[in-house]
mmCIF file of C-alpha atoms and ligand atoms in Angstrom:
data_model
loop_
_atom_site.group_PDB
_atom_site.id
_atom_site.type_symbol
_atom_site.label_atom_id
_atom_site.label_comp_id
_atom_site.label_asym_id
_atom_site.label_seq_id
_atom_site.Cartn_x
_atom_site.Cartn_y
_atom_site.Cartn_z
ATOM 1 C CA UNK H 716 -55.147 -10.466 -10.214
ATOM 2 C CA UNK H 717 -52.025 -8.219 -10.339
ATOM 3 C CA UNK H 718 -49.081 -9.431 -12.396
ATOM 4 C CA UNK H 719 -46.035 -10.937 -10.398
ATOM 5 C CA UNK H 720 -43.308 -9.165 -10.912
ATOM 6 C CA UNK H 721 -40.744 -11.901 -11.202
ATOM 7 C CA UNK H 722 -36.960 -10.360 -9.770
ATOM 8 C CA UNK H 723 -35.652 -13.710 -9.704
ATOM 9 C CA UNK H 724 -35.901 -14.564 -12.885
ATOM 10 C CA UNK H 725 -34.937 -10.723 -13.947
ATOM 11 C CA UNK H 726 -32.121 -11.157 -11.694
ATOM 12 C CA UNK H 727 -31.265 -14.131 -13.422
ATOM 13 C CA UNK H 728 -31.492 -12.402 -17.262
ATOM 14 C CA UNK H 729 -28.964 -9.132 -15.843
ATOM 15 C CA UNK H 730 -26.533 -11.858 -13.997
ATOM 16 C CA UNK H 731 -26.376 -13.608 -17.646
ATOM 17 C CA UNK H 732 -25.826 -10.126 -19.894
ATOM 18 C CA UNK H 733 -23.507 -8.718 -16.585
ATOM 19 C CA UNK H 734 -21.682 -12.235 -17.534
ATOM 20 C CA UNK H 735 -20.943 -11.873 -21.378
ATOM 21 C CA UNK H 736 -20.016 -8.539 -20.931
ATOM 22 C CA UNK H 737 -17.244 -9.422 -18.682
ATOM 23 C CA UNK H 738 -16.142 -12.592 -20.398
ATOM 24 C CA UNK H 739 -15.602 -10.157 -23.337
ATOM 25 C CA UNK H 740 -13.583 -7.732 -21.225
ATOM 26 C CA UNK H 741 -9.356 -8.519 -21.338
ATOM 27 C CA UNK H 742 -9.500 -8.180 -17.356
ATOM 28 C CA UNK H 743 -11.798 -9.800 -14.606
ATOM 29 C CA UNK H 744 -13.265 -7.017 -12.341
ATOM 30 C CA UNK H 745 -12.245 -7.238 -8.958
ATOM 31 C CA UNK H 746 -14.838 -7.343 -6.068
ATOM 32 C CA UNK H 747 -13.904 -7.256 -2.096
ATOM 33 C CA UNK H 748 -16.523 -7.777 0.561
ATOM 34 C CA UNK H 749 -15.767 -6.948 3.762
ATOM 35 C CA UNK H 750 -17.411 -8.390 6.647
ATOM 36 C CA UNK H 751 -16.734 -7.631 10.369
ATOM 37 C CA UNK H 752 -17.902 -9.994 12.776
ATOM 38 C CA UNK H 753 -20.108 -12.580 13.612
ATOM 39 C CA UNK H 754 -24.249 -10.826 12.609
ATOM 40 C CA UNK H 755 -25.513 -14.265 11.430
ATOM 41 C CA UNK H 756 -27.757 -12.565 8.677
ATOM 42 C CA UNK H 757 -24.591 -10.343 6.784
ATOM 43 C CA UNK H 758 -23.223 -13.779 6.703
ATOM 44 C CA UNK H 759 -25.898 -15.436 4.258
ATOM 45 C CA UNK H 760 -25.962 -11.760 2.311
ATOM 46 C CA UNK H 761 -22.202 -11.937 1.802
ATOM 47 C CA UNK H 762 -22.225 -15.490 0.918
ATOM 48 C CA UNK H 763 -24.498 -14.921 -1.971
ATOM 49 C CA UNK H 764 -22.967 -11.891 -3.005
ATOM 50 C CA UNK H 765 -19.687 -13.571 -3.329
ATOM 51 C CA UNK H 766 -21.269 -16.892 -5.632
ATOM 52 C CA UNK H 767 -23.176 -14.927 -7.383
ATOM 53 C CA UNK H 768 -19.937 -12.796 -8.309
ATOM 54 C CA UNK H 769 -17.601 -16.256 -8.668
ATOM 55 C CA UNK H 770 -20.321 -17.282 -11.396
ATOM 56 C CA UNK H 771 -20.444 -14.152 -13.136
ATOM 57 C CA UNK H 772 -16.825 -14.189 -13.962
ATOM 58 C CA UNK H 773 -15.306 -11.667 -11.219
ATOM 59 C CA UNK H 774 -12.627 -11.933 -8.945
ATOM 60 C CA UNK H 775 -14.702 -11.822 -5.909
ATOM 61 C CA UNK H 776 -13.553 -12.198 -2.311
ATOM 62 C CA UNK H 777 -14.142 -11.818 0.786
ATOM 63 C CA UNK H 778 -12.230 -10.584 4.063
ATOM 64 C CA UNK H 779 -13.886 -11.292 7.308
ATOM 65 C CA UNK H 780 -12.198 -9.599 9.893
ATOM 66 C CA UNK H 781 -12.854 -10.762 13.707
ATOM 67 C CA UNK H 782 -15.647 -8.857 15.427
ATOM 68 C CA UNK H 783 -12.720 -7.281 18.157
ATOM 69 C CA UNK H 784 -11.456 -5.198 14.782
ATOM 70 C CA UNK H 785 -10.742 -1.859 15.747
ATOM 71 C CA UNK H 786 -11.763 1.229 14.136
ATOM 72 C CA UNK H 787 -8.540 2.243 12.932
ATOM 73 C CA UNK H 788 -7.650 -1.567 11.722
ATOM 74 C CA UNK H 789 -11.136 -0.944 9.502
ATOM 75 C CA UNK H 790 -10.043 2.091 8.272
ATOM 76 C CA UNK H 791 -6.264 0.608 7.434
ATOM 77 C CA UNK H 792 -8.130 -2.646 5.525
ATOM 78 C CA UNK H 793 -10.055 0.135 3.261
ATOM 79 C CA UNK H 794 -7.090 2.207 2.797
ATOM 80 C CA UNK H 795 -5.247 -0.700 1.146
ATOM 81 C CA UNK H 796 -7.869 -2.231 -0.918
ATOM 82 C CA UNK H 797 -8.334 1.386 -2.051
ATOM 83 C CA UNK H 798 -4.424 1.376 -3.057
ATOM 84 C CA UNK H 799 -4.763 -2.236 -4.836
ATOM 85 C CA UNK H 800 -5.724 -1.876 -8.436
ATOM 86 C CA UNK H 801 -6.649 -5.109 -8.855
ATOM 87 C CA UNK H 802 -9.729 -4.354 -6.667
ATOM 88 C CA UNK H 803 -12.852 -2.685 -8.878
ATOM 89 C CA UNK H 804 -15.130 -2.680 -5.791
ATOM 90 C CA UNK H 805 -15.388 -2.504 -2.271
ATOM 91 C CA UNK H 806 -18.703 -3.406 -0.106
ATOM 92 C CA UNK H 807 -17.914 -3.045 3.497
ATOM 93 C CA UNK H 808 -21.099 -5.291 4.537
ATOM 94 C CA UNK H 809 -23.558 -3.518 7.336
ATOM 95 C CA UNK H 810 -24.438 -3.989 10.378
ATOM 96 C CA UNK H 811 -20.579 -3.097 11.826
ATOM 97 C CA UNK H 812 -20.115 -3.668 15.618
ATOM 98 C CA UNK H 813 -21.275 -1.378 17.678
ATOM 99 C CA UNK H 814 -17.976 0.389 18.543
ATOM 100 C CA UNK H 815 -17.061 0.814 14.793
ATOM 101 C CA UNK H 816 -18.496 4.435 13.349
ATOM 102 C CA UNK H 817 -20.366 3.336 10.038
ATOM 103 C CA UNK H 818 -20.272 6.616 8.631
ATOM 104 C CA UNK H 819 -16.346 6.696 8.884
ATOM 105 C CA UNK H 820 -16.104 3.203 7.269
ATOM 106 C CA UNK H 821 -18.579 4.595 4.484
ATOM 107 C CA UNK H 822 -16.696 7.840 3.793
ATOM 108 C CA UNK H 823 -13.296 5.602 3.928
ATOM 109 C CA UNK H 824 -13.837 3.454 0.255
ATOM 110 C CA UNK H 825 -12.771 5.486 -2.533
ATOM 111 C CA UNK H 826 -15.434 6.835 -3.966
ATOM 112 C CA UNK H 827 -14.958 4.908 -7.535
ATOM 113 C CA UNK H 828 -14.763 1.795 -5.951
ATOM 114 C CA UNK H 829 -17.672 2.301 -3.801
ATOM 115 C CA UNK H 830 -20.249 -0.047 -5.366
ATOM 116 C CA UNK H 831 -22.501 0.157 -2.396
ATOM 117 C CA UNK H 832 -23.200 4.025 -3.442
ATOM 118 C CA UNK H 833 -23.197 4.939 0.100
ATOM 119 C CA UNK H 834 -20.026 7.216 0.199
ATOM 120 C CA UNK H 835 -21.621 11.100 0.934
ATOM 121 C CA UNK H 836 -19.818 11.863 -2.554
ATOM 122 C CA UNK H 837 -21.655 9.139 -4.368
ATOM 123 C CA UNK H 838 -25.229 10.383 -2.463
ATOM 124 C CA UNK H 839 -24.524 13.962 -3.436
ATOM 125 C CA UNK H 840 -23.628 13.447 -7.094
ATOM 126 C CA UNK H 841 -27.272 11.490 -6.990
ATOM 127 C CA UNK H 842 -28.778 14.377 -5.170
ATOM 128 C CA UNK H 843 -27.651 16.665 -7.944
ATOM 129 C CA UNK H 844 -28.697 14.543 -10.691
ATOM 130 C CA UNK H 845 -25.260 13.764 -11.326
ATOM 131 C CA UNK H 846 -23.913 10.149 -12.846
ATOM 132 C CA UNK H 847 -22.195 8.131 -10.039
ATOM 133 C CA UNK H 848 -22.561 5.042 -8.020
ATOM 134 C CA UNK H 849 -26.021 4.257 -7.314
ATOM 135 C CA UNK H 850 -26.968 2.212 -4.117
ATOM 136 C CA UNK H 851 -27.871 -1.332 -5.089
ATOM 137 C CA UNK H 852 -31.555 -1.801 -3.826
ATOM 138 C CA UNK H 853 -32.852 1.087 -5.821
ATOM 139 C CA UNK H 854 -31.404 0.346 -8.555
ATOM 140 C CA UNK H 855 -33.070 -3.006 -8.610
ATOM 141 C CA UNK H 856 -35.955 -1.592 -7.893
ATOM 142 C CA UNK H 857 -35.995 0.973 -10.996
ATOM 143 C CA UNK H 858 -34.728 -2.537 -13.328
ATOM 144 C CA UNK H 859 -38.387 -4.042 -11.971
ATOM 145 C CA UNK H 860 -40.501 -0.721 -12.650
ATOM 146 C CA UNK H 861 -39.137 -0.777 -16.201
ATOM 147 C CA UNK H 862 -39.925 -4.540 -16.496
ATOM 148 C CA UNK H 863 -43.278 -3.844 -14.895
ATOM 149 C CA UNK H 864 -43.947 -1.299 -17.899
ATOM 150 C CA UNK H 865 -45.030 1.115 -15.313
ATOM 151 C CA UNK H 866 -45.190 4.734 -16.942
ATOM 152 C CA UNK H 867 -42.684 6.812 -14.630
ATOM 153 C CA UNK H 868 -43.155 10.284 -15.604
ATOM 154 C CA UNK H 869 -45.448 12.211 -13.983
ATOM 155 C CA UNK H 870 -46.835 9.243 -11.613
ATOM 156 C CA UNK H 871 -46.976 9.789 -8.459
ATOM 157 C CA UNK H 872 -44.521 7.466 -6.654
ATOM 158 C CA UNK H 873 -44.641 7.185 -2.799
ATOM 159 C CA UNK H 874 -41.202 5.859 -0.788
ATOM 160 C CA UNK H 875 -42.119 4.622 2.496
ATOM 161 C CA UNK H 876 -39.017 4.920 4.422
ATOM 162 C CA UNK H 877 -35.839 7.579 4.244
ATOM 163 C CA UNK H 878 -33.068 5.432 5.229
ATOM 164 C CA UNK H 879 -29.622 6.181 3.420
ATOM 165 C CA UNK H 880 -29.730 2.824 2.182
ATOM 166 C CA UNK H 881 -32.672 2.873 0.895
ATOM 167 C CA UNK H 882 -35.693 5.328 0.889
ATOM 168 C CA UNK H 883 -33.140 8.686 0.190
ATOM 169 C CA UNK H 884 -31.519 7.020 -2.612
ATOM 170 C CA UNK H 885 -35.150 5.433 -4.169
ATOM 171 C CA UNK H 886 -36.618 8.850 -4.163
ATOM 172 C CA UNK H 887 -33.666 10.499 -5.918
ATOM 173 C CA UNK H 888 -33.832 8.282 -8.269
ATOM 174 C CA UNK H 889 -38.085 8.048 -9.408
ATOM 175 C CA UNK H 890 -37.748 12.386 -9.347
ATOM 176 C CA UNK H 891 -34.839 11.275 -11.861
ATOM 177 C CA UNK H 892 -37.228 9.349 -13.887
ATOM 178 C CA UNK H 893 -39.645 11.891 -13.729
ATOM 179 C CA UNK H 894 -41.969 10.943 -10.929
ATOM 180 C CA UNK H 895 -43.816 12.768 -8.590
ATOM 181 C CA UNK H 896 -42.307 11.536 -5.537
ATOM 182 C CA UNK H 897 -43.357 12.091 -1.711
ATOM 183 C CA UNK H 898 -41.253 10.349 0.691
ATOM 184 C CA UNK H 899 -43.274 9.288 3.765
ATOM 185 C CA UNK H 900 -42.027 7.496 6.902
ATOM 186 C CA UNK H 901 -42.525 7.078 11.072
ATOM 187 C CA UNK H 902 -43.292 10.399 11.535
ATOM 188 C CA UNK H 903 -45.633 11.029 8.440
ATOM 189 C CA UNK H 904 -50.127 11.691 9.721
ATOM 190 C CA UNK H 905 -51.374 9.510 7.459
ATOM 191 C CA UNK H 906 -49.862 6.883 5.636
ATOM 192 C CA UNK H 907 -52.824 5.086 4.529
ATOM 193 C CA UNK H 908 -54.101 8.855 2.719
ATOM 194 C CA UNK H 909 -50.660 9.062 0.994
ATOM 195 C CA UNK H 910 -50.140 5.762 0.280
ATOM 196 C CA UNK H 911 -54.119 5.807 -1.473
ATOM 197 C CA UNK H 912 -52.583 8.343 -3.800
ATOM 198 C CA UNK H 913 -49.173 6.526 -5.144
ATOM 199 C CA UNK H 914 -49.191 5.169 -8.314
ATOM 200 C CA UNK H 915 -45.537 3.673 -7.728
ATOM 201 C CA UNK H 916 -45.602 2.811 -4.336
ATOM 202 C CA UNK H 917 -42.023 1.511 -2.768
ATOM 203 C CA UNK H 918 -42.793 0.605 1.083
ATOM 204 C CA UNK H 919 -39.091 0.184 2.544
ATOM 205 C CA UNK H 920 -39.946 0.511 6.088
ATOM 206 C CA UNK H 921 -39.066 -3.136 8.398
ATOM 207 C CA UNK H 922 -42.920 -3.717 8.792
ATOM 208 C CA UNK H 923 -44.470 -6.847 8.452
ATOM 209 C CA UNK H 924 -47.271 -6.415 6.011
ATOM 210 C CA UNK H 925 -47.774 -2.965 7.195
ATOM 211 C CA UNK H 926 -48.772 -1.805 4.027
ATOM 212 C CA UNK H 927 -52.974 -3.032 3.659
ATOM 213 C CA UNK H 928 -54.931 -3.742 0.946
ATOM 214 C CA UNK H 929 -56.934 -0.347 1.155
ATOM 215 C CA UNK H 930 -54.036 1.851 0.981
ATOM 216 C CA UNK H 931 -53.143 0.372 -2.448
ATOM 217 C CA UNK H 932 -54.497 2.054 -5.304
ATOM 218 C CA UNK H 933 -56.013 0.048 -7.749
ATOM 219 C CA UNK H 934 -54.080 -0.388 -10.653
ATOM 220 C CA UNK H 935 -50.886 0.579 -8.873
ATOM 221 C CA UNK H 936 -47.316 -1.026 -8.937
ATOM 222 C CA UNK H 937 -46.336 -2.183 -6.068
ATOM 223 C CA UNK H 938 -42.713 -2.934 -5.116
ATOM 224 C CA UNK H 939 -41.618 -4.616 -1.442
ATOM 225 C CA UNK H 940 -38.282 -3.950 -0.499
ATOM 226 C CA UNK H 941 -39.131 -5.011 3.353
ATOM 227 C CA UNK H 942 -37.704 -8.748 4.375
ATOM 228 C CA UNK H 943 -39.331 -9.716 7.918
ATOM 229 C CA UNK H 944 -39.762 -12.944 9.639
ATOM 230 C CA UNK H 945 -42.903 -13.631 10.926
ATOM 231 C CA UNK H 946 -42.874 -15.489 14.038
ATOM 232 C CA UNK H 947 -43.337 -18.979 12.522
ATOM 233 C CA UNK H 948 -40.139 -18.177 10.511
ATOM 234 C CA UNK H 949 -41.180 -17.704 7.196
ATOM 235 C CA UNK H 950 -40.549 -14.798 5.094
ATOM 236 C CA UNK H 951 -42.693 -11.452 4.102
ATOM 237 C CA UNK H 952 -42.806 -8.021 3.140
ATOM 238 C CA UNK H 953 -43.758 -4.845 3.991
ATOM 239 C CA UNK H 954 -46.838 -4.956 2.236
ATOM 240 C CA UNK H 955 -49.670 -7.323 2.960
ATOM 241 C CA UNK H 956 -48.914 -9.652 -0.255
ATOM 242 C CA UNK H 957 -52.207 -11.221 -0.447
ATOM 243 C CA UNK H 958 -54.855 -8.184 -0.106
ATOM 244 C CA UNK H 959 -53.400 -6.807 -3.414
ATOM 245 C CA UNK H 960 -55.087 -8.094 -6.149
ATOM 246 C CA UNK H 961 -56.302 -4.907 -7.563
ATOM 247 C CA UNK H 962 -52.344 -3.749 -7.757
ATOM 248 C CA UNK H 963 -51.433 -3.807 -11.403
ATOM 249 C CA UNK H 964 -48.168 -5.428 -10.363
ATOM 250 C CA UNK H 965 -46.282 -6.577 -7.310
ATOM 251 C CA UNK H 966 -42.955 -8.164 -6.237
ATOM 252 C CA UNK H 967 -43.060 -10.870 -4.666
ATOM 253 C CA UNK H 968 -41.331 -11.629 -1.059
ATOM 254 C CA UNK H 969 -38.672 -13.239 -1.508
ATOM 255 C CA UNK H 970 -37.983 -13.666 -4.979
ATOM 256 C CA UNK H 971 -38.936 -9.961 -5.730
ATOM 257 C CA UNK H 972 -36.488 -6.684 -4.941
ATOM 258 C CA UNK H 973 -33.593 -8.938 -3.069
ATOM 259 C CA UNK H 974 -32.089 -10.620 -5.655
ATOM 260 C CA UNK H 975 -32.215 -7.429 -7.791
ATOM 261 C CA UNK H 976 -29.523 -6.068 -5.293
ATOM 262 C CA UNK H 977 -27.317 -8.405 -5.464
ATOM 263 C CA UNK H 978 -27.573 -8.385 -9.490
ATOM 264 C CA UNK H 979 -27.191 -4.282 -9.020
ATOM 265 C CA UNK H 980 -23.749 -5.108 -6.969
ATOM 266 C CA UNK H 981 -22.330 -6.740 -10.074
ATOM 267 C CA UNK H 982 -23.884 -4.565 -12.594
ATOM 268 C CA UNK H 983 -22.175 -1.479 -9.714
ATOM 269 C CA UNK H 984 -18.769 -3.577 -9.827
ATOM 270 C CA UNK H 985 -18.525 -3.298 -13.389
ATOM 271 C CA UNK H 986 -19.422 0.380 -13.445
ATOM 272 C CA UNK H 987 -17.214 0.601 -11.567
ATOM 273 C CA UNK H 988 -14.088 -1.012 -13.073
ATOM 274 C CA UNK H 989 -14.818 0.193 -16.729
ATOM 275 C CA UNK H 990 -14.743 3.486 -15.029
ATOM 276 C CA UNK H 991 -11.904 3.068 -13.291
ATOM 277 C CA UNK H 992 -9.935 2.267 -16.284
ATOM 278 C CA UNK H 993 -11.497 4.708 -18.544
ATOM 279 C CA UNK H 994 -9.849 7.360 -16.190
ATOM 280 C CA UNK H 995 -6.409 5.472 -15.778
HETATM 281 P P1 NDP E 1563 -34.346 1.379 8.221
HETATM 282 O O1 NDP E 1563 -34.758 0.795 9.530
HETATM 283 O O2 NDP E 1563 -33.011 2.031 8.119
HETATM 284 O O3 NDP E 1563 -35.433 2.458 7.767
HETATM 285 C C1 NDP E 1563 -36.786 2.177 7.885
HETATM 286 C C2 NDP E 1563 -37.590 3.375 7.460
HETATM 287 O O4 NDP E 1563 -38.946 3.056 7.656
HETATM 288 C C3 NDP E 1563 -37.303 4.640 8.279
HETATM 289 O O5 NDP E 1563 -37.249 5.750 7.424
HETATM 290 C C4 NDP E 1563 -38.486 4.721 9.228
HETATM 291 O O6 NDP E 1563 -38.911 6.039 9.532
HETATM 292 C C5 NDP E 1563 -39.584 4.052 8.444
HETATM 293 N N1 NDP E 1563 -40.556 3.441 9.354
HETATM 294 C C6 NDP E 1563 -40.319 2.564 10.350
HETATM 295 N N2 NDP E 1563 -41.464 2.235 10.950
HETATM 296 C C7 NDP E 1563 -42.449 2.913 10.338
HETATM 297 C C8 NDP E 1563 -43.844 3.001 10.508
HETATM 298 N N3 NDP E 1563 -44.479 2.308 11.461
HETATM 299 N N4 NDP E 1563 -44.526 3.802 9.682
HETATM 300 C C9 NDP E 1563 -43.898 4.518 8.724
HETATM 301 N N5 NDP E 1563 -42.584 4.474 8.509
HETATM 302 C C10 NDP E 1563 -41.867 3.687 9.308
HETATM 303 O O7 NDP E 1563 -34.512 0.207 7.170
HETATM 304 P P2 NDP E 1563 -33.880 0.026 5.693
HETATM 305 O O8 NDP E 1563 -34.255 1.147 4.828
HETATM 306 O O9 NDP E 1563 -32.462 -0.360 5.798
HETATM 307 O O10 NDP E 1563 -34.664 -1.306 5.246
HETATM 308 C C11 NDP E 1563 -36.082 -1.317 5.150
HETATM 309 C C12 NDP E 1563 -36.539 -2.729 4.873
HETATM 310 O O11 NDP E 1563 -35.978 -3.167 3.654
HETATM 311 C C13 NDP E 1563 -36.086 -3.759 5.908
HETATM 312 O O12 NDP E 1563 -37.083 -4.741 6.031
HETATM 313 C C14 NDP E 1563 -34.847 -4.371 5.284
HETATM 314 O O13 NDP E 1563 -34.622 -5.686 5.729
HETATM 315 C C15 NDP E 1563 -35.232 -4.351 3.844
HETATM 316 N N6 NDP E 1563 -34.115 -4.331 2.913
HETATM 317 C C16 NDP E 1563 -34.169 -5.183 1.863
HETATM 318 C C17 NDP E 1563 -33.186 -5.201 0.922
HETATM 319 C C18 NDP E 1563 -33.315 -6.124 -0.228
HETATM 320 O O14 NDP E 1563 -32.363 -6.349 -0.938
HETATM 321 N N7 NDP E 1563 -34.527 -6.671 -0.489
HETATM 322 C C19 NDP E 1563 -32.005 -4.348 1.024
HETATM 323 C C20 NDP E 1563 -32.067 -3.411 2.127
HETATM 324 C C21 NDP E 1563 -33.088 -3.433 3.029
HETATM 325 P P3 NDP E 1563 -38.012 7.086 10.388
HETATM 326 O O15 NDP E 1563 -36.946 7.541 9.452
HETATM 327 O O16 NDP E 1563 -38.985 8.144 10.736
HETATM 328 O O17 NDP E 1563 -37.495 6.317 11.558
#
């Protein structure tokens, strides 16, 4: 039976240590999420994000702007919380409407204060194996490979899915740690073949249990970043949860890689403001 790897309770542990470190700190970090809009989902994400913050001793709030926000009123919102130094943070929360251009409210948030680690600067300085703001998700992820006790270098890790959120960023980071990482995705011959080989295998693609049983190697670890609703309602993954037993590990869904990113926000946020004042 593989072993559950547990990123609720995990989540809980880094929430408590992200919590004494900043009840020791003189200032409370300051964390803004903006939301824009009415998408129903962003609106449970950005509640939990914000308690989770409140009980971990920041100064966390949160602007919701009407969904009839311009462009330009985005930007202007950005531009000031980048000019407010009481602000550590800024997460402008995705999906934006459709007539808002993501990648201008992305490249807007300063750079140090970009704990989402989607600015371009942020994915280049990753890309070059530089120390910046890392995007939240893979973090998490690489907190529950090193709980799984997974060896990293030279294992062959396979990322299903290349989004910027996710897939880019979770490759980057396993070649950090050493891996041997192929990136496959919609386009890729044969995913069952690649996925066969993975050692690490990360399956970030939006597919209910896509991922079988026979493309999982046994013995492999197995993390599922997917969140779909089946069409009773309930929750699953990417991967088909309950045809991998001979995994050596696997993450639950939920309780497995989402409440590692919102953990990876506050442990981001506090990067981020120790940073911030390092350089001041
Ligand atoms: P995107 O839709 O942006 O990207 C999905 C990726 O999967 C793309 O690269 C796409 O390939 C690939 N893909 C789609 N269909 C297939 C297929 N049939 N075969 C192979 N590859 C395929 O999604 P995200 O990266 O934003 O999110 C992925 C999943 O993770 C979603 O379920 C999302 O809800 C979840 N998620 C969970 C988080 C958490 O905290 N647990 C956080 C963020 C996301 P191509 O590029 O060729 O189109």
């Amino acid at each position: 039976m593989a072993r559950l790897l547990d990123g609720k309770a995990l989540a809980a542990r880094l929430r408590a240590t992200l919590a004494a470190r900043v009840a020791a700190l003189p200032f409370e970090p300051g964390l803004v999420v903006v939301r824009v809009g009415e998408d129903p989902a962003s609106g449970v994400y950005v509640r939990n994000k914000d308690r989770a913050a409140r009980e971990a001793g920041f100064a966390s709030r949160t602007l919701h702007l009407p969904e009839a926000t311009t462009e330009a009123e985005l930007l202007a919102t950005i531009a000031s919380l980048n000019a407010d130094d009481r602000v550590d943070g800024i997460l402008v929360q995705l999906p934006l409407p459709a007539h808002v251009n993501t990648q201008a409210a992305i490249a807007a948030v300063d750079p140090v204060k970009d704990v989402d680690g989607f600015h371009p600067l942020n994915a280049g300085r990753l890309a070059s194996g530089l120390p910046g703001l890392v995007p939240c998700t893979p973090r998490g992820v690489m907190h529950l490979l090193a709980e799984s006790g997974a060896r990293l270098r030279g294992a062959r890790a396979l990322v299903l899915g290349r989004s910027q959120i996710v897939g880019r960023p979770m490759a980057q980071l396993l070649l950090g740690a050493d891996c041997t990482v192929t990136v496959a995705h919609s386009r890729t011959d044969d995913l069952g073949a690649e996925c066969r080989r993975a050692d690490i295998l990360v399956a970030a693609v939006g597919r209910a249990e896509m991922v079988k049983g026979g493309w999982i190697k046994p013995g492999a670890v197995v993390v599922d970043v997917g969140i779909n609703r089946r069409a009773d309602g309930t929750l699953c993954g990417d991967v088909a949860f309950g045809e991998a037993g001979h995994a050596a590990a696997i993450t639950p869904v939920p309780g497995g890689v989402g409440p590692m990113t919102i953990a990876c926000l506050l442990e981001n946020t506090l990067d981020a403001a120790i940073a911030r004042r390092m350089a001041a």
